[in-house]
Each structure stands twice: as structure tokens, then as C-alpha cells.
Backbone as CSV, one residue per row, in Angstrom:
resi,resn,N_x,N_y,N_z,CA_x,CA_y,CA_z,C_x,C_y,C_z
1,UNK,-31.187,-44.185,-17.381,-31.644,-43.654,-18.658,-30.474,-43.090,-19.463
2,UNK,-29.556,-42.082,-18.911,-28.641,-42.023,-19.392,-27.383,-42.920,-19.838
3,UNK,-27.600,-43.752,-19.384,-26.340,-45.045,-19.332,-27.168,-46.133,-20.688
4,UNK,-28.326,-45.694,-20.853,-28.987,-46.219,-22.034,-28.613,-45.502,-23.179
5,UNK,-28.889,-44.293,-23.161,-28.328,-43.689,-24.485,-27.022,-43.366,-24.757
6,UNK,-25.865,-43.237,-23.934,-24.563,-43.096,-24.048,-23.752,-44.455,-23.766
7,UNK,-23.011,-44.783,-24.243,-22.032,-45.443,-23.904,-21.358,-45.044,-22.450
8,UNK,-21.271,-45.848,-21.721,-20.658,-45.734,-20.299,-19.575,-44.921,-19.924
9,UNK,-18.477,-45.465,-20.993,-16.900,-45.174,-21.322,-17.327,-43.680,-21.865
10,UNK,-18.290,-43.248,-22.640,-18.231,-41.817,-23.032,-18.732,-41.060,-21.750
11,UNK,-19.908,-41.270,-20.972,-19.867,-40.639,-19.760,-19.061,-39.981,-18.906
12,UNK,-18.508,-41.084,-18.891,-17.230,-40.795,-17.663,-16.150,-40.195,-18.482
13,UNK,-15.795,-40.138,-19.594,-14.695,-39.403,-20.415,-15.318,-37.811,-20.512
14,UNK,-16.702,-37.578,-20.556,-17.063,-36.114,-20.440,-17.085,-36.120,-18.760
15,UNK,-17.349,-36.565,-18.344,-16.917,-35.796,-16.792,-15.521,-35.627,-16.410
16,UNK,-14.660,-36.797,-16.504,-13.719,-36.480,-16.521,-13.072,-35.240,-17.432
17,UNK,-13.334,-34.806,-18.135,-12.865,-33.617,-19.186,-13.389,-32.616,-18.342
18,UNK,-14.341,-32.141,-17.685,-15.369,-31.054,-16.951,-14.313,-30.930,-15.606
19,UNK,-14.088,-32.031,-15.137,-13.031,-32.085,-13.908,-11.710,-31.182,-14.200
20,UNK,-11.335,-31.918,-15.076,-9.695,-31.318,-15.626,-10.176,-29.815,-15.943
21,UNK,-11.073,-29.283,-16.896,-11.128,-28.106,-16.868,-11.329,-27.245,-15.721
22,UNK,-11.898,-27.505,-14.786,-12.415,-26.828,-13.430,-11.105,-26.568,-12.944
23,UNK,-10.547,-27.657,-13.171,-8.794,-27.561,-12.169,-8.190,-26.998,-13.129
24,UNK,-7.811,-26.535,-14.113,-7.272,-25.132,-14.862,-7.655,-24.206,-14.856
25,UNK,-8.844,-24.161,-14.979,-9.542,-22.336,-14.679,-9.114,-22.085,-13.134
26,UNK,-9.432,-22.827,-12.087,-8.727,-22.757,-10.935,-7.445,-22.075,-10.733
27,UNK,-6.458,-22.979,-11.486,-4.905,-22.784,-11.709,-4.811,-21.385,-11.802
28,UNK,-5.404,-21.208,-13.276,-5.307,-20.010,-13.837,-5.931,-18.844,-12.373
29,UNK,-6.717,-18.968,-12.530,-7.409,-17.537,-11.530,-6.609,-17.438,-10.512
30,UNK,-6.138,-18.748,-9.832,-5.066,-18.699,-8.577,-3.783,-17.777,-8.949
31,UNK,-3.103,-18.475,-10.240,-2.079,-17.871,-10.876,-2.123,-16.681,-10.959
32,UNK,-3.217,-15.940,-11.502,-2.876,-14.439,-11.868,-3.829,-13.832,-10.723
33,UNK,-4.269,-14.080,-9.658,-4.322,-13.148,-8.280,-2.908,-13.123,-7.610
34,UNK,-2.098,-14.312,-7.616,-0.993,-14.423,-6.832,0.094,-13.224,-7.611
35,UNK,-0.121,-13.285,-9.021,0.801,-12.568,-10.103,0.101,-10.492,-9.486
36,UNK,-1.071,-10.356,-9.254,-1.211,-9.278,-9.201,-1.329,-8.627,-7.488
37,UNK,-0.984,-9.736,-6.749,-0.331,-9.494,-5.506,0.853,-9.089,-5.389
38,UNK,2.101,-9.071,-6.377,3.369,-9.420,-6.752,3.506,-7.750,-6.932
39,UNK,4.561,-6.928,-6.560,4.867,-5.668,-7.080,5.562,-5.851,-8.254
40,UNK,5.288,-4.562,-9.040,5.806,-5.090,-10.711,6.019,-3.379,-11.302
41,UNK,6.725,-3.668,-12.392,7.140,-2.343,-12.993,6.333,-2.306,-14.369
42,UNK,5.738,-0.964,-14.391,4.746,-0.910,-15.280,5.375,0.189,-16.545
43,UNK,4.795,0.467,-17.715,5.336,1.754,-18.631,3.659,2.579,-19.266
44,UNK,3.667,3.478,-18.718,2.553,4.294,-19.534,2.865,5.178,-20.527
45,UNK,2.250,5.767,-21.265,2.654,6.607,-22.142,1.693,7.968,-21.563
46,UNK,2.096,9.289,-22.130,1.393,10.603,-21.707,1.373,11.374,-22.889
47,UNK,-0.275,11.480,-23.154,0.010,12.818,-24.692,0.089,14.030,-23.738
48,UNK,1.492,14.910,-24.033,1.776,16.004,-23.018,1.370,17.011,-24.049
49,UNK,0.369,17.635,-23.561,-0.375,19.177,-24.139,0.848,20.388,-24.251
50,UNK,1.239,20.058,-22.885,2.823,21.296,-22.940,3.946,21.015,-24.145
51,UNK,4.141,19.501,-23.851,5.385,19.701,-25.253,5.198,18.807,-26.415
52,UNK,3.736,18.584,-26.229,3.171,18.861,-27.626,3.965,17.282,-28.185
53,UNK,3.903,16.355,-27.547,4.792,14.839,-27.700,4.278,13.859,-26.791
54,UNK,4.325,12.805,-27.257,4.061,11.519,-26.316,5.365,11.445,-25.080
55,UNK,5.441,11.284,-24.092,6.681,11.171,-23.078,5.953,9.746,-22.640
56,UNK,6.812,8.834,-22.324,7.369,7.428,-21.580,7.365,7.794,-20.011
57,UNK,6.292,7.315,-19.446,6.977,6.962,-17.617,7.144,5.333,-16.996
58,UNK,7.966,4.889,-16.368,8.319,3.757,-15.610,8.040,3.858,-14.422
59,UNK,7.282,3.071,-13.831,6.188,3.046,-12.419,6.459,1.613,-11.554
60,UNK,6.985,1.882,-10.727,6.936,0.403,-9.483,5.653,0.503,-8.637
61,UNK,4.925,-0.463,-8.480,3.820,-0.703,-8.188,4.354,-1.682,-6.902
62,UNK,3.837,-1.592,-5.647,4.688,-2.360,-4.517,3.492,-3.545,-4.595
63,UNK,3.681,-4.684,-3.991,3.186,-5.512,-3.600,1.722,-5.248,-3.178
64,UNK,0.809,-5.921,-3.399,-0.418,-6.077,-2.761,-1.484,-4.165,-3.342
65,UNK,-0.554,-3.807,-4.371,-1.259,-2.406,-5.239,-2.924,-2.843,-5.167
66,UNK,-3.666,-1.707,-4.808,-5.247,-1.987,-4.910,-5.374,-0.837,-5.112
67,UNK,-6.806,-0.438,-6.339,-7.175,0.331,-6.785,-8.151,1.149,-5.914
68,UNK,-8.488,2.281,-6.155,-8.895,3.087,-4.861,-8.423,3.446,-3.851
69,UNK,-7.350,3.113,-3.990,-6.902,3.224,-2.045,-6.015,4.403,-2.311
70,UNK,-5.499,5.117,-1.137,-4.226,6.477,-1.068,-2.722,5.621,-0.976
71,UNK,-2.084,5.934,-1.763,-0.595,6.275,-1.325,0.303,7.438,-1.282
72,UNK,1.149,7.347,-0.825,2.519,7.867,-1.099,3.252,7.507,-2.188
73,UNK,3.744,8.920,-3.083,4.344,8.286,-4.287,5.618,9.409,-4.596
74,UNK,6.268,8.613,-4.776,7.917,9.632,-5.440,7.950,9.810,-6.681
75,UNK,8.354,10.963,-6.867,7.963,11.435,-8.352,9.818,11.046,-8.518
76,UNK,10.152,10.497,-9.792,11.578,10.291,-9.884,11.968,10.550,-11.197
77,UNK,13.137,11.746,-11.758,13.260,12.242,-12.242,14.214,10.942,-13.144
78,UNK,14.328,11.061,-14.686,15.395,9.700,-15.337,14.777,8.368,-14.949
79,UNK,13.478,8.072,-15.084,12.937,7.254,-14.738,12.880,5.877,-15.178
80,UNK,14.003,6.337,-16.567,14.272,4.994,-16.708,15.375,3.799,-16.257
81,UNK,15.821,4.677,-15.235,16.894,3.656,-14.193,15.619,2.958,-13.619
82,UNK,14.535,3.341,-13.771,13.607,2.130,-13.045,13.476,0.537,-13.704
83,UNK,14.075,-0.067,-13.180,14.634,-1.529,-13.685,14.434,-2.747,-12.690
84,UNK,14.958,-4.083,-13.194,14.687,-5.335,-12.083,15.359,-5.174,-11.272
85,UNK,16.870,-4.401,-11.046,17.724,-4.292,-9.940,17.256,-3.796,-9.102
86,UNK,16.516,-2.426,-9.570,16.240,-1.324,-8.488,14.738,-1.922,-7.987
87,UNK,14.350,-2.472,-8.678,12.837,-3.459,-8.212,13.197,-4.619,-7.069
88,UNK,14.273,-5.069,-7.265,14.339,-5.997,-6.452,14.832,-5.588,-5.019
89,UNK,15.320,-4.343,-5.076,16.437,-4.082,-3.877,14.513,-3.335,-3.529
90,UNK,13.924,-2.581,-4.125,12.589,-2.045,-3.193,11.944,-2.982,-2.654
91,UNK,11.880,-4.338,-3.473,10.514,-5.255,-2.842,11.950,-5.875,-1.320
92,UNK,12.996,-5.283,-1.280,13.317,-6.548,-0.258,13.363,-5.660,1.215
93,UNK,13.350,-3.893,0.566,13.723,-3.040,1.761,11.775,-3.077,2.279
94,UNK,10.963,-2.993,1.530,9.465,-3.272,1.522,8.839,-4.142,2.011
95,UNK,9.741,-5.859,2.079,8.929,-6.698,3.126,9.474,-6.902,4.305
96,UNK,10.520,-5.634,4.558,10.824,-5.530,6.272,9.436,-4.894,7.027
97,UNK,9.436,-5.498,8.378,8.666,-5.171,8.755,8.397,-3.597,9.568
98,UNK,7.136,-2.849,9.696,6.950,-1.637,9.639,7.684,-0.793,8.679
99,UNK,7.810,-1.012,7.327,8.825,-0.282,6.306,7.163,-0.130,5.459
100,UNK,7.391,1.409,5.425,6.329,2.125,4.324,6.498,2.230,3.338
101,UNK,5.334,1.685,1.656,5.398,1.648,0.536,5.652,2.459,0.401
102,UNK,5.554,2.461,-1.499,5.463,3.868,-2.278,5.378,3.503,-3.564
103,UNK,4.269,4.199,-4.242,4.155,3.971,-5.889,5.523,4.979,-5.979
104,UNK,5.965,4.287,-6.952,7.600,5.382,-7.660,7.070,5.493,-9.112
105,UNK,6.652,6.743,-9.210,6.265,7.521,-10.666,7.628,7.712,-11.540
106,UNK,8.473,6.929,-12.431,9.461,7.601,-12.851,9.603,7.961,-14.346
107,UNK,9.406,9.506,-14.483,9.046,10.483,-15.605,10.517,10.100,-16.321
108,UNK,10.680,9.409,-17.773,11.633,9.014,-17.887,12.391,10.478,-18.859
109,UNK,13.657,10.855,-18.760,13.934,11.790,-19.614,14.028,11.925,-20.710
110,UNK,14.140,13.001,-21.888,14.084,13.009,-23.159,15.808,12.513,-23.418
111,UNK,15.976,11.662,-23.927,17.776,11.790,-24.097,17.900,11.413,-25.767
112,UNK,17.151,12.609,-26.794,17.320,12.259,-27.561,18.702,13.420,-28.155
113,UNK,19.845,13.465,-29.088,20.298,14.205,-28.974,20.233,15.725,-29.687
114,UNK,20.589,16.383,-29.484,20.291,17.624,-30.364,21.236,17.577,-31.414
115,UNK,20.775,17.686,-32.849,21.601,18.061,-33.623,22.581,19.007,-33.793
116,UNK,23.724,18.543,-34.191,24.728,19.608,-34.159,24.962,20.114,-33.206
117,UNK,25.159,18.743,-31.793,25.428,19.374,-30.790,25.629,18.162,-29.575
118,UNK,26.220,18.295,-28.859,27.031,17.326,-27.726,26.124,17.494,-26.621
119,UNK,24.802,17.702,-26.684,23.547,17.860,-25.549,22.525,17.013,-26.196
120,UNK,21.508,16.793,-25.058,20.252,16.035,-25.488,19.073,16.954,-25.120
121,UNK,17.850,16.970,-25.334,17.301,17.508,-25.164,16.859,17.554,-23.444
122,UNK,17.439,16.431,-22.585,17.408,16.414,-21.406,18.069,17.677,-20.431
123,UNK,19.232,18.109,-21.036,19.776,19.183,-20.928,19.100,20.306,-20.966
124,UNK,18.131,20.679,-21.663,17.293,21.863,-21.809,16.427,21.328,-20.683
125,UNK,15.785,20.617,-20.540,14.386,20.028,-20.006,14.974,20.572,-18.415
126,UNK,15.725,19.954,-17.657,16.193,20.101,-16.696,16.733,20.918,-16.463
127,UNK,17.583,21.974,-17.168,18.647,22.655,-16.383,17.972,24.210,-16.836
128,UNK,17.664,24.881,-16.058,16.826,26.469,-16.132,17.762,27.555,-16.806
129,UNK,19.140,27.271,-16.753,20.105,28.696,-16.865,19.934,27.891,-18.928
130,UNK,19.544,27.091,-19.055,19.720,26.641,-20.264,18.483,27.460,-20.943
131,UNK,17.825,27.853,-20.557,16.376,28.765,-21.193,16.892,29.647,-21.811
132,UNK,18.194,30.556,-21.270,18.742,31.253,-22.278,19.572,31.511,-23.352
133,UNK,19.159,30.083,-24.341,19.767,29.338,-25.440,19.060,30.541,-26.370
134,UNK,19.819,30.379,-27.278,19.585,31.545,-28.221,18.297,30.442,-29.696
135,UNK,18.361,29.586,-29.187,17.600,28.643,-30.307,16.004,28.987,-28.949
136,UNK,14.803,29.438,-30.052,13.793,29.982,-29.394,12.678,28.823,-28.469
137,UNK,13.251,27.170,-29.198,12.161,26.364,-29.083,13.086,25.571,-28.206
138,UNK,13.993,25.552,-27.679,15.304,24.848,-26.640,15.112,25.810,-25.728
139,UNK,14.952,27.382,-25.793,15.196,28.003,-24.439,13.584,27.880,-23.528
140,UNK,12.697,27.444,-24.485,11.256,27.011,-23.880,10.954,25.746,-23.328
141,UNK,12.221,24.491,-23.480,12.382,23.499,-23.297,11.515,23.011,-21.171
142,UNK,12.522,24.046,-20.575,12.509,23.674,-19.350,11.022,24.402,-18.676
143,UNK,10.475,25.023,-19.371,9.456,25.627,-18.906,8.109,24.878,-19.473
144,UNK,8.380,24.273,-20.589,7.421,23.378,-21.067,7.247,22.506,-19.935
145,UNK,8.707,22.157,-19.738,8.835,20.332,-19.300,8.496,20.595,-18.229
146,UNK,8.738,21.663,-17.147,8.111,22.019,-16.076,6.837,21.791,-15.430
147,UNK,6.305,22.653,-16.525,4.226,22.502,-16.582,3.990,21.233,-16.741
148,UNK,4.206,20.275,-17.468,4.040,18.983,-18.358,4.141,17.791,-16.425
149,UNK,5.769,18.335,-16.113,5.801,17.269,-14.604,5.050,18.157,-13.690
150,UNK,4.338,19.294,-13.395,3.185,19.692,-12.394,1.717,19.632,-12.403
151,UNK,1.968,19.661,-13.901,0.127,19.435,-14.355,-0.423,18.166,-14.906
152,UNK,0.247,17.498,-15.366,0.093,16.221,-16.154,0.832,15.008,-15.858
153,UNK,1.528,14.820,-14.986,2.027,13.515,-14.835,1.452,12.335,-13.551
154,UNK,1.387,13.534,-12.394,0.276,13.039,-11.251,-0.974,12.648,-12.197
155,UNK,-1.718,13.665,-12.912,-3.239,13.316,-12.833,-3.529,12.207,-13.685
156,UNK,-2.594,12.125,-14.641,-2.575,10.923,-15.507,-2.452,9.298,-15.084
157,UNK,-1.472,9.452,-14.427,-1.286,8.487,-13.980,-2.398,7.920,-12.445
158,UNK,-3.035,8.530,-12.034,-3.960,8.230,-10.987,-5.145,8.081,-11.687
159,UNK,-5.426,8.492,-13.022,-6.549,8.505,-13.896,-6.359,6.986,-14.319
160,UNK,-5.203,6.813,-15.144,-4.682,5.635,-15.594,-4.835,4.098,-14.592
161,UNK,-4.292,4.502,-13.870,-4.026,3.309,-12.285,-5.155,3.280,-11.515
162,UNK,-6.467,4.469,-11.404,-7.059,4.124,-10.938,-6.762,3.816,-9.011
163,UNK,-5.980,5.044,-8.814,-5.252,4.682,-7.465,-5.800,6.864,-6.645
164,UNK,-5.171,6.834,-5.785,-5.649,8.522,-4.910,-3.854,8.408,-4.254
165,UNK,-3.267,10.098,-4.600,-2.307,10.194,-4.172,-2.327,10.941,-2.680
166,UNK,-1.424,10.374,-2.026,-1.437,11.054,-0.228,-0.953,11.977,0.080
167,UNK,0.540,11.554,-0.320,1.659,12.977,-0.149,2.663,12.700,-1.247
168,UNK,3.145,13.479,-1.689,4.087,13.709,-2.696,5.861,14.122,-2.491
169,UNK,6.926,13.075,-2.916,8.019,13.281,-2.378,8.653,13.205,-4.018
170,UNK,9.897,13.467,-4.118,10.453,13.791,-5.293,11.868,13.075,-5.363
171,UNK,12.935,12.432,-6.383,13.772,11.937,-5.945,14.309,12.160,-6.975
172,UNK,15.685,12.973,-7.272,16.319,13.146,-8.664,18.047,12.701,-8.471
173,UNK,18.254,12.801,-9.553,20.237,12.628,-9.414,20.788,13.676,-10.599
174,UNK,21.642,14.175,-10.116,22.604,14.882,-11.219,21.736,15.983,-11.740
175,UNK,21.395,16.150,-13.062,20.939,17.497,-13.611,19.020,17.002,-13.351
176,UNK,18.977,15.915,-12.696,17.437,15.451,-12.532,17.459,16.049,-10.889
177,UNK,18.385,16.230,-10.366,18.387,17.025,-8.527,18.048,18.348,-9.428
178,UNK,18.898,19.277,-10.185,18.881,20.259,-10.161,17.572,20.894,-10.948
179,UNK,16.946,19.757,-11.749,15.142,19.908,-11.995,14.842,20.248,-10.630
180,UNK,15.067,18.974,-10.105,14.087,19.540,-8.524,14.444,20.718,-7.863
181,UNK,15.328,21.120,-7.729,15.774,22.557,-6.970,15.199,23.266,-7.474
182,UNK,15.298,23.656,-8.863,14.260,24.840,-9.814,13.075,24.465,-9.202
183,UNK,12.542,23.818,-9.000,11.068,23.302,-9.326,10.169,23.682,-7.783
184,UNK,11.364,23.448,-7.060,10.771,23.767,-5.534,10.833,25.296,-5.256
185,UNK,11.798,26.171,-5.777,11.170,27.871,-6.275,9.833,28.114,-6.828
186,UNK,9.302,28.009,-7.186,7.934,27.805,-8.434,6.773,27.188,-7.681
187,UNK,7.191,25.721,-6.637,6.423,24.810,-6.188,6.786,24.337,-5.057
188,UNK,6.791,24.743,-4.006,7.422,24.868,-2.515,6.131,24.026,-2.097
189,UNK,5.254,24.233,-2.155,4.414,23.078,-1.449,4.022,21.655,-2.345
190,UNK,4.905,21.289,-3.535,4.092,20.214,-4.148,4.938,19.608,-3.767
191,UNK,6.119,19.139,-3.166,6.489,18.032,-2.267,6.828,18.083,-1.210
192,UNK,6.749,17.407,-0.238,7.250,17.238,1.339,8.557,17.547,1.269
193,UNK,9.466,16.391,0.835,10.747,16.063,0.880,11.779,15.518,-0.560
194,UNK,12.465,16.418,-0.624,13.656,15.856,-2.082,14.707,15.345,-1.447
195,UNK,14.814,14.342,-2.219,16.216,13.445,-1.785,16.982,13.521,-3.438
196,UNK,18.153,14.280,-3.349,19.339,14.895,-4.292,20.359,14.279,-4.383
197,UNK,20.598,13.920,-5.248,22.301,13.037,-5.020,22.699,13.793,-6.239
198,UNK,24.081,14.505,-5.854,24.825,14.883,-7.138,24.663,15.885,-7.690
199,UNK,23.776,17.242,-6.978,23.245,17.658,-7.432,24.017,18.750,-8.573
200,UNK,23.375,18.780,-9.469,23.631,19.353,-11.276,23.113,20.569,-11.847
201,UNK,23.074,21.935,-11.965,22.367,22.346,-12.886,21.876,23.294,-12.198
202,UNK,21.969,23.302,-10.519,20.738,23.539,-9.728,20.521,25.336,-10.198
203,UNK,19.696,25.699,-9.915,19.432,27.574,-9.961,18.821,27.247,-8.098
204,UNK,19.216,28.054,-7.555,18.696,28.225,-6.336,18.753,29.668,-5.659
205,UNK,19.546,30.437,-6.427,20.256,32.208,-5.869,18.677,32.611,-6.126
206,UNK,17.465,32.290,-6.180,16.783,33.430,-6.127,15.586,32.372,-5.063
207,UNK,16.194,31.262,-4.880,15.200,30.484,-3.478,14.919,31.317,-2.631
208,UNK,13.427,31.726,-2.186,12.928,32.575,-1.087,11.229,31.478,-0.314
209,UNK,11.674,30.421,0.208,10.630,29.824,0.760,10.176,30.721,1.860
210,UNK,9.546,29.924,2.230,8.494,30.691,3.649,9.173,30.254,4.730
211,UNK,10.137,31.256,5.233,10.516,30.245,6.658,9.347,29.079,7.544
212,UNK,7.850,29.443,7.641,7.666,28.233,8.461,6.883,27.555,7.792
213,UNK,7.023,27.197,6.289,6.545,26.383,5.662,7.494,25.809,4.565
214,UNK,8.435,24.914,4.085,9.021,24.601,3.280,9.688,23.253,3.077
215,UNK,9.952,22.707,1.524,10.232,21.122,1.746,11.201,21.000,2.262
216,UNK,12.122,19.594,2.610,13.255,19.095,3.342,13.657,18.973,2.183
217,UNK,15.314,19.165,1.942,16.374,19.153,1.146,17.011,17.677,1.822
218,UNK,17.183,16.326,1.015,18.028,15.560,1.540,19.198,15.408,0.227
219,UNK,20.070,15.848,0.658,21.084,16.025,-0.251,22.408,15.324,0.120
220,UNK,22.814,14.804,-0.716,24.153,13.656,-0.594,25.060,13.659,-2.086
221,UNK,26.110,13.129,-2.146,27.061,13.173,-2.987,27.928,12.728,-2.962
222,UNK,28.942,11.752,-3.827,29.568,10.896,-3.779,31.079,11.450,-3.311
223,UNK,31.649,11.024,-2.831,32.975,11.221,-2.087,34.236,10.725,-3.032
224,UNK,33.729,10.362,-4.064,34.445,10.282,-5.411,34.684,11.135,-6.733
225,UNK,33.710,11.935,-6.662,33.076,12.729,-7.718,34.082,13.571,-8.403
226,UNK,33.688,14.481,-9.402,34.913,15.521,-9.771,35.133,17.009,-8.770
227,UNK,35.826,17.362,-8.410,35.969,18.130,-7.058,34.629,19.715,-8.212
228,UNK,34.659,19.871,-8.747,33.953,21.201,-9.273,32.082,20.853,-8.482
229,UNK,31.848,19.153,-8.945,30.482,19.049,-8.930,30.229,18.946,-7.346
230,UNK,31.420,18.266,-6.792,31.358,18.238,-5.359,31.149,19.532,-4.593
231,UNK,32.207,21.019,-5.276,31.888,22.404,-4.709,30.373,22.788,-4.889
232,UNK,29.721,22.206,-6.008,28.571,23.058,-6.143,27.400,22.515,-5.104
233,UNK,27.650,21.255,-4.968,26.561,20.547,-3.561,26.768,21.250,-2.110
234,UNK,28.493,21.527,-2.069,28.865,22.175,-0.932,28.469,23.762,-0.757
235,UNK,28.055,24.372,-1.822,27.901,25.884,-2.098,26.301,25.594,-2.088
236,UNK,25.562,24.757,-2.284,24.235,25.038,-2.367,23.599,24.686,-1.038
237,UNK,24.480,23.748,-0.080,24.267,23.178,1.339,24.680,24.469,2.405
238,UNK,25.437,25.300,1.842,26.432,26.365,2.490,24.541,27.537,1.924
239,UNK,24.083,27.480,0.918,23.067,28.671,0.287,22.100,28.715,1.611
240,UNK,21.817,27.402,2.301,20.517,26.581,2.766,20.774,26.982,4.137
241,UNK,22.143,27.028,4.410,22.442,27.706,6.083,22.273,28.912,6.210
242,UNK,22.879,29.766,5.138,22.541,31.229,5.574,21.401,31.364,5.456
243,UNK,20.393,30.764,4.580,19.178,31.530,4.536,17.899,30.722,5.761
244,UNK,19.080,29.795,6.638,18.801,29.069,7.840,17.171,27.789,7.198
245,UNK,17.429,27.485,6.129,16.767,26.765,5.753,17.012,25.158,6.004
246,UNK,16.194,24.291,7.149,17.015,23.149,7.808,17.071,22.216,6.816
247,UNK,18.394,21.266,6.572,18.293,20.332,5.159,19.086,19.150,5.781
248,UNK,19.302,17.921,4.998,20.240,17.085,5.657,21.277,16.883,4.766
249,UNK,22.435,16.789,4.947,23.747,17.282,3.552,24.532,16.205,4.373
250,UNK,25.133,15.033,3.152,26.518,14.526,3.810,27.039,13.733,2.445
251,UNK,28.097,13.068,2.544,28.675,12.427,1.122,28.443,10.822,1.356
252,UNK,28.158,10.180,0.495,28.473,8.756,0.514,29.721,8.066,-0.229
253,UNK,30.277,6.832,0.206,31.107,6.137,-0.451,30.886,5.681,-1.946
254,UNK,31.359,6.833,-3.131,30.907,6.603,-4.482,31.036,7.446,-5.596
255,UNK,30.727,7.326,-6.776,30.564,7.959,-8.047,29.739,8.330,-8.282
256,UNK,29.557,9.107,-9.294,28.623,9.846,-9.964,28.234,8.736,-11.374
257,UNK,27.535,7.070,-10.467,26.635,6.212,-10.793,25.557,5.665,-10.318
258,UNK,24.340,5.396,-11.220,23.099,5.160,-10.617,23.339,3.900,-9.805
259,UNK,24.215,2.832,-9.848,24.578,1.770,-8.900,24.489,2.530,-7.460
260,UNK,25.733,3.685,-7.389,25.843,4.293,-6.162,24.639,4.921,-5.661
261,UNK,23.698,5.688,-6.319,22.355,6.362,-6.087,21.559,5.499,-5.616
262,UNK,21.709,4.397,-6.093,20.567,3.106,-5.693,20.690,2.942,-4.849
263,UNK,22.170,2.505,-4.288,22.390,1.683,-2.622,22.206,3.043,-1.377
264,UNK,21.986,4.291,-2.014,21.757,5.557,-0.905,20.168,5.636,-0.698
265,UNK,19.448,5.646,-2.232,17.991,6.149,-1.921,17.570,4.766,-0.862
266,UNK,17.892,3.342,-1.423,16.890,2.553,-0.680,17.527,2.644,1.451
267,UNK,18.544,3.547,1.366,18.661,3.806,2.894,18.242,5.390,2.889
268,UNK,17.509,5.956,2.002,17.018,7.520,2.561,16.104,7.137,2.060
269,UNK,15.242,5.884,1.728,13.663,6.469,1.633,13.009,6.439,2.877
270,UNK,13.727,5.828,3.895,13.108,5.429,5.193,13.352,6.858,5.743
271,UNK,13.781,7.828,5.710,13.311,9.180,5.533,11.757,9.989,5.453
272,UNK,11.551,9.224,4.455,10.227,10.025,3.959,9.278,9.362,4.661
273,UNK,8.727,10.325,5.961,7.891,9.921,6.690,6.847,11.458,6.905
């Protein structure tokens, strides 16, 4: 009956067309499950209530990311060194076997510059002895930015992603270590473990943790560096003994560059256990 009202040759040219489409929608759906199996670097934006501005974060998402589930995630200070290099060196330390993920949250910094002046606003944000800038809305800088990375950057982003955080580890360099040092005075239990390279800026003379409760200090520094920044890692590793606070302190082969930071964190994240 049908071969009565259609032409033969048109039959088979609509099935054949129904075929070919089946095998592209196929393609396709195959294509982008395989694409969202794939770890990938993401950018969110945050309206921050504290400083009153949109802030930028850069997020590595590891392989095989599923919504609902718990991880482990490093909060990483300058987050915009989060890039294809540093993506590629995670997905390769990540498909060794028994090697534990990690969403990497990285809060990227303000580096816009201050007028009439050889600083960025990253400088305020991070460094605490900078609060006592005589400009009223710069010396509020680090206390804003403070609240903004304790109250708003976790919940957003787990709101956003649609993901549950497990434990919380922190990873900074340079005046982004010496955020974290301030930050663990104030917030001694919101991370396990900081891993410091270089550390910058730090305030620590009024650190009073709980002897039997407090995070791990992993602190390192390049064996190249300028001898002043090198004393101050050695004076803050020297702060951590007298006050018998256990930490791990040693130098690596390098500069005071995120190249060098890179090739240390992806051998100290296997640390964070």
C-alpha cells in the first residue's frame, strides 16, 4: 500500500535520512558524555556582599566530576595561574593509580592597580600589616577580602556546581601564603593543611592555636630567591618551633616563579591526606 502511494526511490531516501540522523544524535550524545567525563577548567563569577564587586574564580574539575557527591577541595589563592599547563600536569599526577582528586577552587586576585601608586589592590587584599594604610577604604581591603574567601566562596561555588565539600585544604604562593597565615589566626579549623611556597606578607607574632588541635604548615621556598624573603620563611619556620607547633619546612630547586610552584605543589599534594 505504501509502495502504491510513494515512489519506491522516495521511501528508501526517507529511511535512509532517519538512519543517518539516529547515527548523529548518537555521535553527538556519545561525544559530549565522553567530553563531560574529561576534567576541565571552569570560570564563575561571585556577587561578593563584602566588597561590594563581582570577583572571578578559576576551578579544575578532575575527571569523571559528578554532581552530588563529596570532595576534597583546595582553596588556591591567585587563581588565575589556573591554566592548561597546570591542568595538564594535575590530570597526569590524577590518573596514577591510588592518587586522590581534588576540585581546586582558585579565588583569582584583584591585580588591578592603585592609582598613584606602585601596588594593586592585591596588596591590600592579602597582606594584614597593610590595614594600616592611612587611605580608609584600602586599610578595610584585607578584612573585606577575608570575610568574602570564608563566607562566600565555598558556598557559592557548591551552590553553583551542585557538588558537597569533605575537607578543606588551602594552597597559596608569595603574598597569597601570607593570606593564608593571617587567615589561619582567625580560622584555625577551616583547613586541614596549607601548603606555602614563598611565603610573603605573613603576620603570624600573634599565632596562638590550640596545641592539640591545629592545621599543618607545609612550607617550602626556593633556594634561589632574594636572601631577605628567604629569612622571613626561615624566621616564621624558626616562630612554629618555639611555639612547638609541628610543620614541614624545606627549600626547593628554584625562583620565586609559578613554573617553580607548579613542579612542588603537584609533589606536595600527595600530602594532603
Amino acid at each position: 500500500m505504501l509502495a502504491e502511494i510513494f515512489p519506491n526511490h522516495y521511501v528508501f531516501n526517507n529511511i535512509t535520512r532517519m538512519k543517518i540522523k539516529l547515527i548523529l544524535i548518537s555521535f553527538i550524545l556519545i561525544s559530549y558524555s565522553a567530553y563531560c567525563q574529561n576534567s576541565k577548567i571552569i570560570h564563575l563569577n561571585i556577587e561578593s556582599k563584602y566588597l561590594n564587586e563581582s570577583r572571578k574564580l578559576t576551578i579544575y574539575l578532575p575527571k569523571n566530576f559528578k554532581q552530588n557527591k563529596k570532595y576534597d577541595v583546595i582553596y588556591n589563592t591567585d587563581g588565575q595561574f589556573i591554566n592548561d599547563i597546570f591542568k595538564s600536569k594535575l590530570d597526569s599526577l590524577f590518573s596514577l593509580k591510588n592518587t586522590k582528586q581534588f576540585i581546586i577552587i582558585g579565588i583569582n586576585s584583584n591585580e588591578r592597580e592603585i592609582p598613584n601608586s606602585q601596588l594593586q589592590y592585591r596588596n591590600y587584599e592579602y597582606v594584614e600589616s597593610n590595614s594600616k594604610a592611612k587611605d580608609a577604604e584600602l586599610g578595610m581591603r584585607f578584612k573585606k577580602h577575608l570575610d568574602f574567601f570564608v563566607n562566600e566562596v565555598g558556598q557559592n561555588v557548591q551552590n553553583q556546581l551542585q557538588f558537597k565539600i569533605k575537607n578543606k585544604y588551602f594552597y597559596g604562593t608569595s603574598n597569597g601564603a601570607g593570606f593564608g597565615v593571617s587567615l589561619s589566626k582567625y580560622y584555625p579549623k577551616m583547613f586541614k593543611k596549607y601548603i606555602l611556597y614563598s611565603v610573603a606578607g605573613a603576620n603570624y607574632i600573634n599565632l596562638n592555636w590550640n596545641p592539640k588541635y591545629y592545621p599543618l604548615f607545609i612550607i617550602r621556598y626556593g633556594d634561589k630567591e632574594f636572601l631577605p624573603l628567604i629569612e622571613n620563611n626561615l624566621n616564621l619556620s624558626q616562630y612554629l618551633n618555639e611555639h612547638h607547633y609541628k610543620h614541614i619546612f624545606s627549600s626547593y630547586e628554584g625562583n620565586h616563579k609559578k613554573e617553580d610552584w607548579l613542579n612542588q605543589f603537584v609533589s606536595d599534594i600527595k600530602l594532603l591526606k
